[in-house]
CSV table of C-alpha atoms in Angstrom, one decimal:
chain,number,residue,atom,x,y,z
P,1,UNK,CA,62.8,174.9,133.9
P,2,UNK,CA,63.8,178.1,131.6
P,3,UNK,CA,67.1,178.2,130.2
P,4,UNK,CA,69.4,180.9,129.6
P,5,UNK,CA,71.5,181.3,127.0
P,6,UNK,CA,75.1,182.6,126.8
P,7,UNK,CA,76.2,183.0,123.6
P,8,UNK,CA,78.9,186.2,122.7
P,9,UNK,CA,77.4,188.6,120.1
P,10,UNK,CA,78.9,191.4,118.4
P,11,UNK,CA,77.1,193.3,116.1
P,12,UNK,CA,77.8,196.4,114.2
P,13,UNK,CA,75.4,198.5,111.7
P,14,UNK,CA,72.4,196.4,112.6
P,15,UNK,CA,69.6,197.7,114.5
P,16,UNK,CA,66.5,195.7,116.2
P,17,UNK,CA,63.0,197.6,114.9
P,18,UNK,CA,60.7,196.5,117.3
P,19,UNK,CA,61.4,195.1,120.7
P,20,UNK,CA,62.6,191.3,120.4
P,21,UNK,CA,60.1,189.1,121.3
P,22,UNK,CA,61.2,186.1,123.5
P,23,UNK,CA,60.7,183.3,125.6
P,24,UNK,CA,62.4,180.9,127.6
P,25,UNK,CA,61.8,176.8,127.8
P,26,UNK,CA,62.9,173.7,129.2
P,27,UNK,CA,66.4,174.0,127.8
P,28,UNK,CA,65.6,176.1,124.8
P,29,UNK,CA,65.6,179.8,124.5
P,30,UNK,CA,62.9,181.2,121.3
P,31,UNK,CA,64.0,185.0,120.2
P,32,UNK,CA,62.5,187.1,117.5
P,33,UNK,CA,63.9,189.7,115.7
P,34,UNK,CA,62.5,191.8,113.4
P,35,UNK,CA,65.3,194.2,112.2
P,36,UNK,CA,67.6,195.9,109.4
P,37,UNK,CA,71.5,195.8,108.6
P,38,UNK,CA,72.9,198.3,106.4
P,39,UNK,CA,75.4,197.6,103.7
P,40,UNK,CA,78.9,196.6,105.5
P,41,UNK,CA,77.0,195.8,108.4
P,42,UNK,CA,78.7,192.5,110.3
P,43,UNK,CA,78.8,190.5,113.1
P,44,UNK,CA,80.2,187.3,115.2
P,45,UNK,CA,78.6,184.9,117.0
P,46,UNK,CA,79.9,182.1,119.4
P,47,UNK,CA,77.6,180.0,121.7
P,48,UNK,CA,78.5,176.8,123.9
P,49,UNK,CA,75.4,175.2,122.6
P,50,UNK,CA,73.5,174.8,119.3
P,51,UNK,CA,71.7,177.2,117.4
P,52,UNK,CA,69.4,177.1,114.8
P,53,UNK,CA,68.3,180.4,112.7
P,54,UNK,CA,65.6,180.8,110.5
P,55,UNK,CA,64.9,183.6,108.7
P,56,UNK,CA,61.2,184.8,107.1
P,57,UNK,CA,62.9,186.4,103.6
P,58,UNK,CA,65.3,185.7,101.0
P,59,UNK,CA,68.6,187.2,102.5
P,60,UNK,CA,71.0,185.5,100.1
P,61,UNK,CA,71.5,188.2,98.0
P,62,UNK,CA,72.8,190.4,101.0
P,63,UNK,CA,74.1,188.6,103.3
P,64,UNK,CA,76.8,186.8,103.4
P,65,UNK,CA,78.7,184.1,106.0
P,66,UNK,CA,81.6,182.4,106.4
P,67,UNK,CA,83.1,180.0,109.6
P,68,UNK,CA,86.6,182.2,109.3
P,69,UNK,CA,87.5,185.9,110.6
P,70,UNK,CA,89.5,186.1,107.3
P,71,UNK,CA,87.1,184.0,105.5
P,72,UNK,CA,85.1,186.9,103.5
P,73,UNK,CA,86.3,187.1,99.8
P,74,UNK,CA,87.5,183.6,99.7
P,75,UNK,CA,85.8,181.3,102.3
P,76,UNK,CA,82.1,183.5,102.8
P,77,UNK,CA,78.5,182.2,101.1
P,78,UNK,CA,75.3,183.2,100.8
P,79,UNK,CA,73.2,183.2,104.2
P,80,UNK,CA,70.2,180.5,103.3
P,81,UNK,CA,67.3,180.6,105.0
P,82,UNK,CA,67.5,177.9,108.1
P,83,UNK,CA,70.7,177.7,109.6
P,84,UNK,CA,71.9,174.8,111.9
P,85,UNK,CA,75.3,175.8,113.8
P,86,UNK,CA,76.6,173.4,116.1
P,87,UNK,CA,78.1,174.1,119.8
P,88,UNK,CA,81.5,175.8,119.9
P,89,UNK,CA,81.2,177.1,115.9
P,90,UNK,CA,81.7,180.6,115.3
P,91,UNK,CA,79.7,182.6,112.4
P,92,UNK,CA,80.7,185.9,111.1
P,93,UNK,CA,78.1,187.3,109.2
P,94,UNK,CA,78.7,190.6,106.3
P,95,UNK,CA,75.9,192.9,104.9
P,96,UNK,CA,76.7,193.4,101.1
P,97,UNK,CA,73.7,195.9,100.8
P,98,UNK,CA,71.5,197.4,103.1
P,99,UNK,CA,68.2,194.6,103.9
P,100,UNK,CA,65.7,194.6,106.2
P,101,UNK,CA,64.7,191.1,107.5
P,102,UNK,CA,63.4,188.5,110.7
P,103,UNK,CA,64.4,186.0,112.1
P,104,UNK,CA,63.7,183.4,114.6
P,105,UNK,CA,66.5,182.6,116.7
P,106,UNK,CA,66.3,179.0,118.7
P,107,UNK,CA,68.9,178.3,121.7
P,108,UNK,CA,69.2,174.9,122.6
P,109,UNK,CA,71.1,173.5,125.4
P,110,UNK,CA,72.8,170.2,124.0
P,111,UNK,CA,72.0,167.9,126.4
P,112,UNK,CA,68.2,168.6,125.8
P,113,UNK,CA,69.0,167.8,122.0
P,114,UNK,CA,70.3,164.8,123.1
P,115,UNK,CA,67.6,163.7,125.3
P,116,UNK,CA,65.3,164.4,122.5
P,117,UNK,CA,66.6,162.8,120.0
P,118,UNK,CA,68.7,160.1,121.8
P,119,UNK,CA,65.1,157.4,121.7
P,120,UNK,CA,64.4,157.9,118.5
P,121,UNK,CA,67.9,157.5,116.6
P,122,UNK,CA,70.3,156.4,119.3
P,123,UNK,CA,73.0,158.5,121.5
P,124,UNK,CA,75.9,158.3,119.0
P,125,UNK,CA,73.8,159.1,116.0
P,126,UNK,CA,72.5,161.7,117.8
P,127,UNK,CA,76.5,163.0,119.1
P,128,UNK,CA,77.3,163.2,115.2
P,129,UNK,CA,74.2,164.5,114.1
P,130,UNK,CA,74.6,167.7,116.4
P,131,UNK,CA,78.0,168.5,115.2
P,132,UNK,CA,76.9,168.9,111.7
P,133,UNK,CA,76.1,172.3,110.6
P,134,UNK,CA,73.4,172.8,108.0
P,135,UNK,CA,72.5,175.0,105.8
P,136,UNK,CA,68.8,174.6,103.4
P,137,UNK,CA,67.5,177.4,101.2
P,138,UNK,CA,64.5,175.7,100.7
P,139,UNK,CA,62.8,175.8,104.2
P,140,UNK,CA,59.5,174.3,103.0
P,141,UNK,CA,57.5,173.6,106.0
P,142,UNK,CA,60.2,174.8,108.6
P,143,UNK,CA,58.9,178.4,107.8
P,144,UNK,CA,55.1,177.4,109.2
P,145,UNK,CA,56.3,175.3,112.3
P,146,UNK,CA,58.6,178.7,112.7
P,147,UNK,CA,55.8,181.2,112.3
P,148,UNK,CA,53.6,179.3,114.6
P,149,UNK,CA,56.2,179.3,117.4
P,150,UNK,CA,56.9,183.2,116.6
P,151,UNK,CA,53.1,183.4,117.6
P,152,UNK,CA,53.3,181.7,121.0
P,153,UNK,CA,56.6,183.3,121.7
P,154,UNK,CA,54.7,186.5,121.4
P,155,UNK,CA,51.5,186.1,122.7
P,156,UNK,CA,51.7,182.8,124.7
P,157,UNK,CA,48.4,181.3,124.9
P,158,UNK,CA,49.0,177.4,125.3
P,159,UNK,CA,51.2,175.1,127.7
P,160,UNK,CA,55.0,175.7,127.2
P,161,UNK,CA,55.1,171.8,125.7
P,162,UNK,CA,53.2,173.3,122.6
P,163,UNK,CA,56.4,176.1,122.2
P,164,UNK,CA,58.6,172.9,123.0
P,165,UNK,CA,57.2,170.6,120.6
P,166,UNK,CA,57.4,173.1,117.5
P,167,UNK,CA,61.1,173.3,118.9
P,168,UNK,CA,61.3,169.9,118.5
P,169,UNK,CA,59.7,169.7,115.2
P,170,UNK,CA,61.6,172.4,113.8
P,171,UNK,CA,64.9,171.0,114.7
P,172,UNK,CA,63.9,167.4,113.3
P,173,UNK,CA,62.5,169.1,110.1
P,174,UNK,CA,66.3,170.8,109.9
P,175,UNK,CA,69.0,168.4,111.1
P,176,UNK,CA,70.4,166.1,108.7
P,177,UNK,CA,69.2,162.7,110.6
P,178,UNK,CA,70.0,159.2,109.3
P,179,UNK,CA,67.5,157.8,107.1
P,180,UNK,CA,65.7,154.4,108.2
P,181,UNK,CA,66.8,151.7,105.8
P,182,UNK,CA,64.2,149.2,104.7
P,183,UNK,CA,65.6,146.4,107.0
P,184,UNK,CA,65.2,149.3,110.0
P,185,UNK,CA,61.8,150.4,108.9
P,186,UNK,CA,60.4,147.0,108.9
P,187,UNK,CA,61.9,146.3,112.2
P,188,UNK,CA,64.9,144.4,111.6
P,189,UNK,CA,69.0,145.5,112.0
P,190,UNK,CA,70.8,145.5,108.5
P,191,UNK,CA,73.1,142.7,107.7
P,192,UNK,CA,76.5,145.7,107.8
P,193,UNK,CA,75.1,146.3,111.4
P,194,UNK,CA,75.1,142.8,112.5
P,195,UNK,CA,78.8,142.9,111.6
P,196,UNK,CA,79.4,145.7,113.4
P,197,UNK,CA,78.1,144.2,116.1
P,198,UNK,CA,80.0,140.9,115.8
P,199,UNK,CA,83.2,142.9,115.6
P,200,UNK,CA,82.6,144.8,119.0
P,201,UNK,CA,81.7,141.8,121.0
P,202,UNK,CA,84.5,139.6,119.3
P,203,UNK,CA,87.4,142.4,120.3
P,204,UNK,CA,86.0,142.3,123.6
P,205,UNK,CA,87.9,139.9,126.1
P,206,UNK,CA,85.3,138.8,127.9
P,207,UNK,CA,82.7,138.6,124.8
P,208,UNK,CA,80.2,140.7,127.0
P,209,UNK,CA,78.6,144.2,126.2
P,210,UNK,CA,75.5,146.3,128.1
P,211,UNK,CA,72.3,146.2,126.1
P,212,UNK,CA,73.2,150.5,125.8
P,213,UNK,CA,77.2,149.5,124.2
P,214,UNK,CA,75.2,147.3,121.3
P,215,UNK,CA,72.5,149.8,120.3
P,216,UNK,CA,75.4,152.3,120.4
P,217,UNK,CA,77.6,150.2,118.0
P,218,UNK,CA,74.9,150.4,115.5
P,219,UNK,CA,73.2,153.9,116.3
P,220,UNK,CA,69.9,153.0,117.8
P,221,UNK,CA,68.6,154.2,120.6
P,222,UNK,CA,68.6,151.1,123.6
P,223,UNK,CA,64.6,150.9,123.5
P,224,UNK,CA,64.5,150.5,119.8
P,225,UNK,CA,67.2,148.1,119.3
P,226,UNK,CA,66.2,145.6,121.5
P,227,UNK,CA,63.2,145.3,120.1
P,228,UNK,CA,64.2,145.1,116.5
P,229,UNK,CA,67.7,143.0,117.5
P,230,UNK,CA,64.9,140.1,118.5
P,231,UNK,CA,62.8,140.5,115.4
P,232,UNK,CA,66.4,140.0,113.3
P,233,UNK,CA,67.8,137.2,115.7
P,234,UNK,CA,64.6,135.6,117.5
P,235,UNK,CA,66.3,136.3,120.3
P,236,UNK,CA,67.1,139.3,123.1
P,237,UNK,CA,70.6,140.8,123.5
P,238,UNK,CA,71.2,139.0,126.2
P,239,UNK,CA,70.2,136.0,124.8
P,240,UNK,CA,72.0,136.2,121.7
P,241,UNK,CA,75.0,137.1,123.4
P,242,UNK,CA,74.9,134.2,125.8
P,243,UNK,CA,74.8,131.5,123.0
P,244,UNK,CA,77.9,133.1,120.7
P,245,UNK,CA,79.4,132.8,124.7
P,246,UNK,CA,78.7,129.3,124.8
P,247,UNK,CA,79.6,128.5,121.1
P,248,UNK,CA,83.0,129.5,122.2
P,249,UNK,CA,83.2,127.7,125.1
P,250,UNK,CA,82.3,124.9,123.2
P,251,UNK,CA,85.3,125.8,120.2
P,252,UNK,CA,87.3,125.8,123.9
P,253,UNK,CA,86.5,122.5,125.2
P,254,UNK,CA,87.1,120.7,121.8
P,255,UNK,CA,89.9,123.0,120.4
P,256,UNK,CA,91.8,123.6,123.7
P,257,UNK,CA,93.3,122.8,126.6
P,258,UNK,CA,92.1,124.9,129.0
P,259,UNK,CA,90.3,123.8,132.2
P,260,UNK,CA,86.7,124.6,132.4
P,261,UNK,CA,87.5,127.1,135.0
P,262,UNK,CA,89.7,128.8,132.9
P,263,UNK,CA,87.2,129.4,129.7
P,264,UNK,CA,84.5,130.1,132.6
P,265,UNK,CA,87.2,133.1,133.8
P,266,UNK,CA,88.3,133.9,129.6
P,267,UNK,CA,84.5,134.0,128.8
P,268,UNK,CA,83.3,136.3,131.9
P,269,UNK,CA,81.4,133.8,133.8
P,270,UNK,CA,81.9,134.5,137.0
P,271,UNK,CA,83.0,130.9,138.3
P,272,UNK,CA,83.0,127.2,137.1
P,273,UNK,CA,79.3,126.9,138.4
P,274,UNK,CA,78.3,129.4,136.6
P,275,UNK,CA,79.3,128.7,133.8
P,276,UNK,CA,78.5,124.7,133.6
P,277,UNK,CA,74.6,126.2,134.9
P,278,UNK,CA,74.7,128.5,131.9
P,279,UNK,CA,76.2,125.7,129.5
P,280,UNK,CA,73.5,123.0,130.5
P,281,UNK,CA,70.2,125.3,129.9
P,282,UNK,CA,71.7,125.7,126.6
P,283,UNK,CA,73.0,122.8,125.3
P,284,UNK,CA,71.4,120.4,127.2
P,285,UNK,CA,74.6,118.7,128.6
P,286,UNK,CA,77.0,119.9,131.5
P,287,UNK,CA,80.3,120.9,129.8
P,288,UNK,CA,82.3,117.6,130.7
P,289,UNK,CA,79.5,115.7,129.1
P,290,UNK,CA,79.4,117.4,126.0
P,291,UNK,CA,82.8,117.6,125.9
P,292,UNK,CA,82.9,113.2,126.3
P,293,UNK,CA,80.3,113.3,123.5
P,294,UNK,CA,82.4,115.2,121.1
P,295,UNK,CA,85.5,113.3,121.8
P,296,UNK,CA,84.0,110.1,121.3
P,297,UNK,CA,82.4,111.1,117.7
């Protein structure tokens, strides 16, 4: 499905010289321009989703940009060659001297972002990495995987999941994602992410969180972190959040003076069965047993 973007332009001293070349996507609009702005030629942009601009020249020496109406002369800075601006950000843009230039603009509908890059880095990585703007000079390979989309955007030749995938690198190649740490890379959570983890489930009254809350908690995406959570703990989410239930109940029994219905109902079991079913595949020993055991130690 082709998406349409709707994002307010005004523009004033800059002229298109050849017709804009274009071409809508599953959730992302590709434009080129290939144009000129004169000196004191500006504009302002504002779009409800992100944008990414990528120019095929140096314009740094004649354009400048800033995030405020008022900005130029004390909040403007040169226009770099790759732009990232996030949903919701305006850009005013100020010709210092008359430049002609191209550029590839890319209109993405957030929630596509976020379904692309949700498995790979997790859904709130992904929430903070799209309300970062950035802003590279040094647009190394981003300028190919740019100039081979111009090329299907003009003359399409392939399937549109070509166009989408050169999207898709392009944005990766320009967003500032998290870097894997060496525990991550080898398949296994970092020790500051286990805590994070112990701290979310241990607020919680019940001690229970959805296999999508945990890989949240420690921005992975819910495919990746199971499997890495059970190369760290030996054991799934599920099972490791079972046992640190059952550790509890067992502080309960010895420390306290609750009934076993009432740690079953504090722990989010849903009944005294349950919980005694729960207890024994564990431990071995139905709760009142264990609980004889200890006492007589």
């Amino acid at each position: 499905m082709s998406y349409q973007h709707s994002m307010i332009c005004h523009t004033d001293g800059i002229r298109p010289l050849a017709p804009v070349k274009w071409r809508g996507l599953d959730g992302l609009m590709s434009v080129y321009w290939d144009a000129e702005g004169q000196a004191g030629a500006h504009a302002y942009y504002l779009s409800p989703d992100p944008r990414i601009v990528i120019f095929f020249n140096d314009v740094s020496p004649h354009i400048r940009m800033s995030n405020r109406e008022s900005g130029f002369g004390q909040h403007d800075r040169p226009m770099t060659r790759a732009v990232y601006v996030p949903a919701g950000v305006p850009l005013w843009t100020k010709f210092t001297s008359w430049h002609r230039f191209s550029h590839l603009d890319l209109h993405l509908h957030q929630d596509r972002l976020m379904r692309f890059l949700t498995p790979s880095v997790g859904s709130s990585s992904a929430r903070s990495v799209l309300r970062r703007p950035v802003e590279i000079q040094d647009v190394g390979p981003i300028e190919a995987l740019a100039g081979l989309l111009v090329d299907e955007v003009a003359n399409p030749s392939k399937h549109s999941v070509y166009a989408e995938s050169l999207v898709g690198s392009i944005a990766t190649a320009l967003l500032d994602l998290p870097q894997q740490t060496g525990e991550q890379a080898n398949g296994r959570l970092t020790q500051a992410q286990m805590n994070r983890l112990v701290s979310r489930l241990n607020a919680r009254g019940d001690y229970r969180m959805s296999v999508g809350d945990m890989a949240a908690t420690v921005g992975l995406s819910e495919s990746w972190f199971a499997t890495v959570f059970k190369q760290t703990t030996g054991k799934t989410p599920l099972q490791w959040q079972l046992s640190r239930r059952i550790e509890l109940a067992q502080t309960l029994l010895v420390e306290g003076h609750l009934s076993l219905a009432d740690i079953a109902a504090q722990l989010g079991f849903s009944d005294q069965a349950h919980l005694t079913k729960a207890f024994r595949q564990t431990v071995g020993e139905t709760p009142a047993a264990w609980r004889r055991m200890q006492l007589t130690l």
